mmCIF file of C-alpha atoms in Angstrom:
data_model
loop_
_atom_site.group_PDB
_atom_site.id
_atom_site.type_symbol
_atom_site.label_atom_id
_atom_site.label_comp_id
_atom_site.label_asym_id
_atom_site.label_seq_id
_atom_site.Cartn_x
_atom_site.Cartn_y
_atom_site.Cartn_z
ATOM 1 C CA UNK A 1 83.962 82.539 133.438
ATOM 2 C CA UNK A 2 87.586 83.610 134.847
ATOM 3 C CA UNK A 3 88.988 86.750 133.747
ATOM 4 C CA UNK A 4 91.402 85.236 131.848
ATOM 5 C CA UNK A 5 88.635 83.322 129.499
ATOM 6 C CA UNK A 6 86.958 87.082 129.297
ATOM 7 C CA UNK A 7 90.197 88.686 127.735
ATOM 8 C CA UNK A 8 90.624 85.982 125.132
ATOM 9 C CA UNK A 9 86.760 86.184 124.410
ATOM 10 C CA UNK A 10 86.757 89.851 123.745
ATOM 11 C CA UNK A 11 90.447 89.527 121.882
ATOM 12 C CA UNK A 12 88.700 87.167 119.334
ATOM 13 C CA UNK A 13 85.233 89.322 118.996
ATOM 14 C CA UNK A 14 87.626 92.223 118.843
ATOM 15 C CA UNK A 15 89.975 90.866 115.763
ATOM 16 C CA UNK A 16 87.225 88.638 113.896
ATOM 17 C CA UNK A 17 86.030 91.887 112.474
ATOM 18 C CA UNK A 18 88.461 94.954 110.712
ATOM 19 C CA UNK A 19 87.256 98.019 108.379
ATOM 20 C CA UNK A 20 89.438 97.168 105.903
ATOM 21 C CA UNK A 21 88.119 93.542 105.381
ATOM 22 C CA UNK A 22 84.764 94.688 106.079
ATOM 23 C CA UNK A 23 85.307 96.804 102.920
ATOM 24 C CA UNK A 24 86.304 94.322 100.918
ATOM 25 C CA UNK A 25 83.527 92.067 100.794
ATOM 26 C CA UNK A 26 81.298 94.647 101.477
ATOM 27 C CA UNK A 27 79.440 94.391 97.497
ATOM 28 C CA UNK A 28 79.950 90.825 97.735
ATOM 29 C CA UNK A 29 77.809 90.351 101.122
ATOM 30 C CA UNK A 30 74.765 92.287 99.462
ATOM 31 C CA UNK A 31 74.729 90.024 96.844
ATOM 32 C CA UNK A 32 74.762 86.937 98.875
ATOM 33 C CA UNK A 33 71.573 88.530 100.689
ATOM 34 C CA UNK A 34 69.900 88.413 97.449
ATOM 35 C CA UNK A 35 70.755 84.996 96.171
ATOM 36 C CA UNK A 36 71.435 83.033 98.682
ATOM 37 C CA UNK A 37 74.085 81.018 97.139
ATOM 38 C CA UNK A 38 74.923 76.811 98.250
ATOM 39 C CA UNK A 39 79.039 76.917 97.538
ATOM 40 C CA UNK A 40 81.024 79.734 98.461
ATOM 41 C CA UNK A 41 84.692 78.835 98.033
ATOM 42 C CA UNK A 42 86.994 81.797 98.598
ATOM 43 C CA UNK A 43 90.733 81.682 97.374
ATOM 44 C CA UNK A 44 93.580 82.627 99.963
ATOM 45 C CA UNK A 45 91.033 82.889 102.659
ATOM 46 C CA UNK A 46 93.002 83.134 105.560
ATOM 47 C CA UNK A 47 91.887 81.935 108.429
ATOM 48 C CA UNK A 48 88.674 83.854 108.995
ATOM 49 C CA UNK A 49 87.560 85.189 104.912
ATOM 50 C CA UNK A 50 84.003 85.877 104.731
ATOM 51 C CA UNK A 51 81.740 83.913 107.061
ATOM 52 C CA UNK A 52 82.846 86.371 109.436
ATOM 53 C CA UNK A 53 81.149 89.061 107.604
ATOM 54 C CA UNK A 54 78.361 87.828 105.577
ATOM 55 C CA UNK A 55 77.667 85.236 108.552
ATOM 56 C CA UNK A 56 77.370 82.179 105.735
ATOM 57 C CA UNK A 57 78.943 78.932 105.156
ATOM 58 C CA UNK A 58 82.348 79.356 103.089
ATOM 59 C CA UNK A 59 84.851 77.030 101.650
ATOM 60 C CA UNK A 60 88.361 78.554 102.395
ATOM 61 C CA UNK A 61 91.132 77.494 100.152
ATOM 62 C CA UNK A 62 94.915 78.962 101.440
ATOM 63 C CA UNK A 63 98.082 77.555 101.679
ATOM 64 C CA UNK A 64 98.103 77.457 105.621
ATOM 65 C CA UNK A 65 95.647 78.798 108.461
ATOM 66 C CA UNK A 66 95.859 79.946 111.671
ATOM 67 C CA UNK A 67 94.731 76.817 114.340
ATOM 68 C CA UNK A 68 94.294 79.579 116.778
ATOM 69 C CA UNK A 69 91.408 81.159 115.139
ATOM 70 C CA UNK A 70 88.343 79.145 115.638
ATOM 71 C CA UNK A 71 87.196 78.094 111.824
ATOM 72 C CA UNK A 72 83.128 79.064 112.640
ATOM 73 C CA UNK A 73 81.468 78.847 109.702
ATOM 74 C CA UNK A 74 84.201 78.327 107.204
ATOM 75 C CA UNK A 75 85.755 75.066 105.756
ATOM 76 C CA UNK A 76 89.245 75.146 105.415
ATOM 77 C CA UNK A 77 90.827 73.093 102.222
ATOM 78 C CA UNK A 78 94.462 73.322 102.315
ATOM 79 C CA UNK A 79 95.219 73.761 98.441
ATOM 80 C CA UNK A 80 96.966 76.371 96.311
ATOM 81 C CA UNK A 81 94.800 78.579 93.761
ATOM 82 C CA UNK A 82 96.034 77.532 90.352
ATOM 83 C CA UNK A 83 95.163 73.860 91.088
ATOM 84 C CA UNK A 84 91.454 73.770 92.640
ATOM 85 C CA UNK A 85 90.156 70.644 94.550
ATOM 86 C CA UNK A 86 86.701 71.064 92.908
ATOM 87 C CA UNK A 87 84.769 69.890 89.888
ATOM 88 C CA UNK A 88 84.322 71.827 86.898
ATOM 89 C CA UNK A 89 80.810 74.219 87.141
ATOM 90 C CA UNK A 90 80.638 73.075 90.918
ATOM 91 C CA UNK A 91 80.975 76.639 92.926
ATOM 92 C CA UNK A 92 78.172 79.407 93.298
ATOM 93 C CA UNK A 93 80.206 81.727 94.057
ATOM 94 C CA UNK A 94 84.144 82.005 93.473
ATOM 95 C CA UNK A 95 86.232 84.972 95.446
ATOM 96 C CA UNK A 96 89.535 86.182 95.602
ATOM 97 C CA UNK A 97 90.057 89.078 97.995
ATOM 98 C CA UNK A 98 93.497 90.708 98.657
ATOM 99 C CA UNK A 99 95.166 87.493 97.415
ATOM 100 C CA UNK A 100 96.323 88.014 94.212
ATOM 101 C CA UNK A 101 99.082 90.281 94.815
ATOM 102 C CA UNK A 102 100.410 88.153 97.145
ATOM 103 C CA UNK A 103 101.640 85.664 94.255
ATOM 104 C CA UNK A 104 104.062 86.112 91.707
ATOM 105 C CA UNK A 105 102.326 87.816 87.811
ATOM 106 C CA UNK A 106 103.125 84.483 86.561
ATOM 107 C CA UNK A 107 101.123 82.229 88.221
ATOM 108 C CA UNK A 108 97.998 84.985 88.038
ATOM 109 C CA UNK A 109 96.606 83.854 85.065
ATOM 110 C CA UNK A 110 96.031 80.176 86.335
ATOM 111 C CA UNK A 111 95.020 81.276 89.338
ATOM 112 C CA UNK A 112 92.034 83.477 87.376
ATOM 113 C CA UNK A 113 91.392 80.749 84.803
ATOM 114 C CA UNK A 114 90.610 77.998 87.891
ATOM 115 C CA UNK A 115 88.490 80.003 89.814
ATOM 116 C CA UNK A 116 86.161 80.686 85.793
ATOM 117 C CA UNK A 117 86.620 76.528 85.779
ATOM 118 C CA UNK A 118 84.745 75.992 88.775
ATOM 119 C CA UNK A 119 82.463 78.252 89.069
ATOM 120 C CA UNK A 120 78.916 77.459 87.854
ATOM 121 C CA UNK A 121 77.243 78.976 84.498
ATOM 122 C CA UNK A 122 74.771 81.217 86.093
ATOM 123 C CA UNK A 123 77.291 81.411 89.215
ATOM 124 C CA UNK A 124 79.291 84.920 90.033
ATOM 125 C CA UNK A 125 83.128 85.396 90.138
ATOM 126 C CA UNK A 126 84.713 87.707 92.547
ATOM 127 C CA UNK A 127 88.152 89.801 92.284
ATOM 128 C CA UNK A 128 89.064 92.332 94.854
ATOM 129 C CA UNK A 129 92.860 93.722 94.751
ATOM 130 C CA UNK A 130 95.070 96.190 95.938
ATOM 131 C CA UNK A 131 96.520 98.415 92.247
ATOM 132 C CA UNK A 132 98.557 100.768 91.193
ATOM 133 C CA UNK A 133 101.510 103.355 92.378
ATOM 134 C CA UNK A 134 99.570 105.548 94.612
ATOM 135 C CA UNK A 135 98.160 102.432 96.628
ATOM 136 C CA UNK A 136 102.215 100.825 96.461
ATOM 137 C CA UNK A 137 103.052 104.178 97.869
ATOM 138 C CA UNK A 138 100.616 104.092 100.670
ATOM 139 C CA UNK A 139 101.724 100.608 101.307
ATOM 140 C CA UNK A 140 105.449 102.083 101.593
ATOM 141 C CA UNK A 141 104.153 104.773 104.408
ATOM 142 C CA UNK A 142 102.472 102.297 106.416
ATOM 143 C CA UNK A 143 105.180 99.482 106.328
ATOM 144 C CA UNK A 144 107.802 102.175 107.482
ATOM 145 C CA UNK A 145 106.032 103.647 110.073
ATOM 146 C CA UNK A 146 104.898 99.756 111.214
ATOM 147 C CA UNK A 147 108.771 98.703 111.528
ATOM 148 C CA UNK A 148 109.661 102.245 112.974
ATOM 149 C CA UNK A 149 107.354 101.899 115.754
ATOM 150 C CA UNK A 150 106.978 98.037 115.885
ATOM 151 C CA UNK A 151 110.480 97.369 115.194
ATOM 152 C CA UNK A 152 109.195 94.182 112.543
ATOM 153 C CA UNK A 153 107.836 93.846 109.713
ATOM 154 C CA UNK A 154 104.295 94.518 108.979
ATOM 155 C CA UNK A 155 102.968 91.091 107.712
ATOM 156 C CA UNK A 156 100.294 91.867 105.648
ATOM 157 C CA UNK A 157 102.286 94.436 103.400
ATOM 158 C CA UNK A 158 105.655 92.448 103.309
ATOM 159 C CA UNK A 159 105.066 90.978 100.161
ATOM 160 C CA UNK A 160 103.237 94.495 98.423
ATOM 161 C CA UNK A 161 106.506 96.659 99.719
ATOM 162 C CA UNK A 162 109.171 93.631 98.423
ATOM 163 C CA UNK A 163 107.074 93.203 95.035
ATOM 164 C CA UNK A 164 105.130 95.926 94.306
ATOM 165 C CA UNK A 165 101.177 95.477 93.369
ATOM 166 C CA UNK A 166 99.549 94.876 90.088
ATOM 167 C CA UNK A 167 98.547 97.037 87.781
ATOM 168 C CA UNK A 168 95.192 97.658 87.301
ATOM 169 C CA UNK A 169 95.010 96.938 83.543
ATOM 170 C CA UNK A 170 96.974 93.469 84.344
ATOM 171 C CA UNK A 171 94.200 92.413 86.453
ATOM 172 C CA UNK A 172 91.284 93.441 84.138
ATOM 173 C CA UNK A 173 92.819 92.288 81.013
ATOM 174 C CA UNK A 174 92.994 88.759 82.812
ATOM 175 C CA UNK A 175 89.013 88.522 84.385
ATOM 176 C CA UNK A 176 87.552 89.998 81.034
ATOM 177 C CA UNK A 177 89.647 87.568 78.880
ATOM 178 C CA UNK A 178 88.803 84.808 80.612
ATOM 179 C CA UNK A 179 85.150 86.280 81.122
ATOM 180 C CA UNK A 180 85.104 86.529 77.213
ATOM 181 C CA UNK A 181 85.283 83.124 76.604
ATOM 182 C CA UNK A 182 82.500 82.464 78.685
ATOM 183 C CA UNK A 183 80.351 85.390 77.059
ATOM 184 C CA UNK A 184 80.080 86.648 80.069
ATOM 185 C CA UNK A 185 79.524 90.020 81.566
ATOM 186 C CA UNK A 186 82.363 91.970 83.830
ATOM 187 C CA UNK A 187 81.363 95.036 86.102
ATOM 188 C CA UNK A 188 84.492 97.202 87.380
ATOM 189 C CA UNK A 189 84.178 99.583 90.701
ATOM 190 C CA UNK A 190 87.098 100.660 93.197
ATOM 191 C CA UNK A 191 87.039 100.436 96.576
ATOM 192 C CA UNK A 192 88.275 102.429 99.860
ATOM 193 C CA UNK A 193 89.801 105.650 99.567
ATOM 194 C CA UNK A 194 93.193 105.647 100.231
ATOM 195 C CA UNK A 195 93.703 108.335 102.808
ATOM 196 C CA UNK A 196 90.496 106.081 104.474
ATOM 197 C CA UNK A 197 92.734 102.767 104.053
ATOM 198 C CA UNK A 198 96.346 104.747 105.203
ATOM 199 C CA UNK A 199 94.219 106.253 108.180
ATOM 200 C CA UNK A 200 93.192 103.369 109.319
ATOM 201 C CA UNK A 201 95.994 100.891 109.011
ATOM 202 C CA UNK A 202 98.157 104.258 110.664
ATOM 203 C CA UNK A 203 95.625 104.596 113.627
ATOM 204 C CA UNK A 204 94.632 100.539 114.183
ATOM 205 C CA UNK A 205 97.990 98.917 113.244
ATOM 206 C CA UNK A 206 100.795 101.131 113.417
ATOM 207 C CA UNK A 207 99.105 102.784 116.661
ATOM 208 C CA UNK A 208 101.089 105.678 115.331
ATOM 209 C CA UNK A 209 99.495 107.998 117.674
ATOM 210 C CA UNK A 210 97.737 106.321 120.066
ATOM 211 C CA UNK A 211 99.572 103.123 121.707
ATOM 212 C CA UNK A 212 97.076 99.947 122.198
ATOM 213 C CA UNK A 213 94.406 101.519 120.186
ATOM 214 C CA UNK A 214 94.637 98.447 118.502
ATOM 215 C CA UNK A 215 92.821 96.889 120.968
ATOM 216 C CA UNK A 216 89.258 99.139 120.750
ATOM 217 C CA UNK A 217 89.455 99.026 116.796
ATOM 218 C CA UNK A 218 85.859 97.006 116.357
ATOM 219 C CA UNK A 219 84.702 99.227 119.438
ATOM 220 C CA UNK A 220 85.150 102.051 117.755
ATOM 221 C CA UNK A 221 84.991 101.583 114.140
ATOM 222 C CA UNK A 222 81.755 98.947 113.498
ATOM 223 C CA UNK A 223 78.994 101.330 115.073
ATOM 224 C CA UNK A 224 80.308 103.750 112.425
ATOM 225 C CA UNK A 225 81.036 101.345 109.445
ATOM 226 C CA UNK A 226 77.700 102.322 107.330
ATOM 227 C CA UNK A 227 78.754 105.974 107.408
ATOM 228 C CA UNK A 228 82.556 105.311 106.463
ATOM 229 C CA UNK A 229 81.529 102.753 103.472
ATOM 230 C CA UNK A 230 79.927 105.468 101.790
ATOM 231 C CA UNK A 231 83.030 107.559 101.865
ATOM 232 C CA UNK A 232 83.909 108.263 98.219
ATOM 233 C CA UNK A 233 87.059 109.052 96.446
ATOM 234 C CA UNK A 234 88.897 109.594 93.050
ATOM 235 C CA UNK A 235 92.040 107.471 94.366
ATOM 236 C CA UNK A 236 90.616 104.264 95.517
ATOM 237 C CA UNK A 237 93.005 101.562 97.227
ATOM 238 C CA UNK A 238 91.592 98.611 95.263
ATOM 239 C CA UNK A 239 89.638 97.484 92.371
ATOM 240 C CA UNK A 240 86.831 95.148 92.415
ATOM 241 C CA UNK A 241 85.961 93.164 89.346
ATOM 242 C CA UNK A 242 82.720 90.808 89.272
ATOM 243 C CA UNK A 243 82.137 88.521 86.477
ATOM 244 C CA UNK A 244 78.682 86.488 85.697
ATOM 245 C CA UNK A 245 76.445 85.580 82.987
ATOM 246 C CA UNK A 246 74.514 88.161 80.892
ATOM 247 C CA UNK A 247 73.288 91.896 82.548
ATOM 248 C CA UNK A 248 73.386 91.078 85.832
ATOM 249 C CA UNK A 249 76.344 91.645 87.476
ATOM 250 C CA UNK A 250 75.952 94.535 90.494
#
């Protein structure tokens, strides 16, 4: 194998694996040890979503993907969220992670109500999102520094800095109504302290200390990814909402 082959090889282990996603789905992958679910479709997937992490067949739905990034083990639909190319009661398991405020509050509530339409009765629904001021302000302080350093944009926060994120009681008040209907059950947790998620992003992204750091950030981070998902906090970056039949949401 040439060198050349050997940079590319390491450039894709290095980058199909980040804290901050690894956070994300990180409730979500212990329950898909458990029950060992047939559909996963996950909403505004990008191009990698979470067969990367929980190493299973997924159904990604997005707008556009990246033909760069080698699909593995997910299935890419191009579709939009609020209009699902799926049956009714068809999906095991229905995610949305970091997507939501990426769309406009008006189109939310569809996007919600489709994902409850195809997922099955005794199937689980999946919400993680970036809320509130403190998290918008943390967004602010990254994006800055990223176009101060980088001279661009930072792509990922473009659209929190231009329209701001949800707010928490937006986003419940749209899973548990929809959730009511169904009698089911919601469970509510938050995820990744924000000095954790501001560190990060300012160390991995921005590189605002250490140039081409970038480049070691699965290196250095994965070996100590059990310790850093425990770390706990009273200002968490996102909330996590999961939605299922009767007592048995975790």
């Amino acid at each position: 194998m040439s060198i050349k082959n050997l940079v590319n090889k390491y450039i894709m282990w290095n980058w199909s694996w980040n804290l901050d996603s690894a956070l994300r789905y990180k409730h979500l992958i212990n329950f898909i040890g458990k029950s060992d679910p047939e559909i996963i479709v996950e909403i505004g997937s990008g191009s990698r979503g979470i067969s990367a992490y929980a190493k299973v067949e997924s159904i990604g739905v997005d707008l556009a993907f990246d033909r760069g990034i080698e699909s593995g083990l997910q299935k890419r639909v191009l579709a939009s969220g609020n209009s699902l190319p799926f049956d009714d009661s068809s999906v095991d398991i229905v995610l949305s992670v970091d997507m939501l405020e990426h769309v406009p509050q008006s189109i939310r509530p569809s996007i919600i109500q489709e994902m409850f339409r195809v997922v099955r009765s005794d199937g689980l629904l999946y919400v993680a999102v970036p809320v509130g001021r403190d998290a918008q302000k943390a967004d602010r302080r990254v994006y800055d520094s990223f176009f101060k350093i980088k001279g661009k944009a930072h792509p990922m926060l473009l659209d929190h800095v231009e329209h701001g994120l949800p707010d928490k009681e937006e986003i419940v008040s749209l899973v548990e109504g929809f959730a009511a209907i169904r009698g089911w059950e919601v469970t509510k947790s938050e995820n990744t302290p924000i000095w954790l998620w501001e560190w990060n992003l300012m160390t991995f992204a921005v590189e605002r200390w250490i140039p081409g750091l970038r480049h070691l950030q699965r290196l250095l981070l994965q070996p100590f990814f059990p310790l850093l998902s425990r770390c706990k906090s009273n200002n968490n970056y996102r909330i996590i909402l999961i939605a299922q039949r009767g007592n048995h949401a975790s």
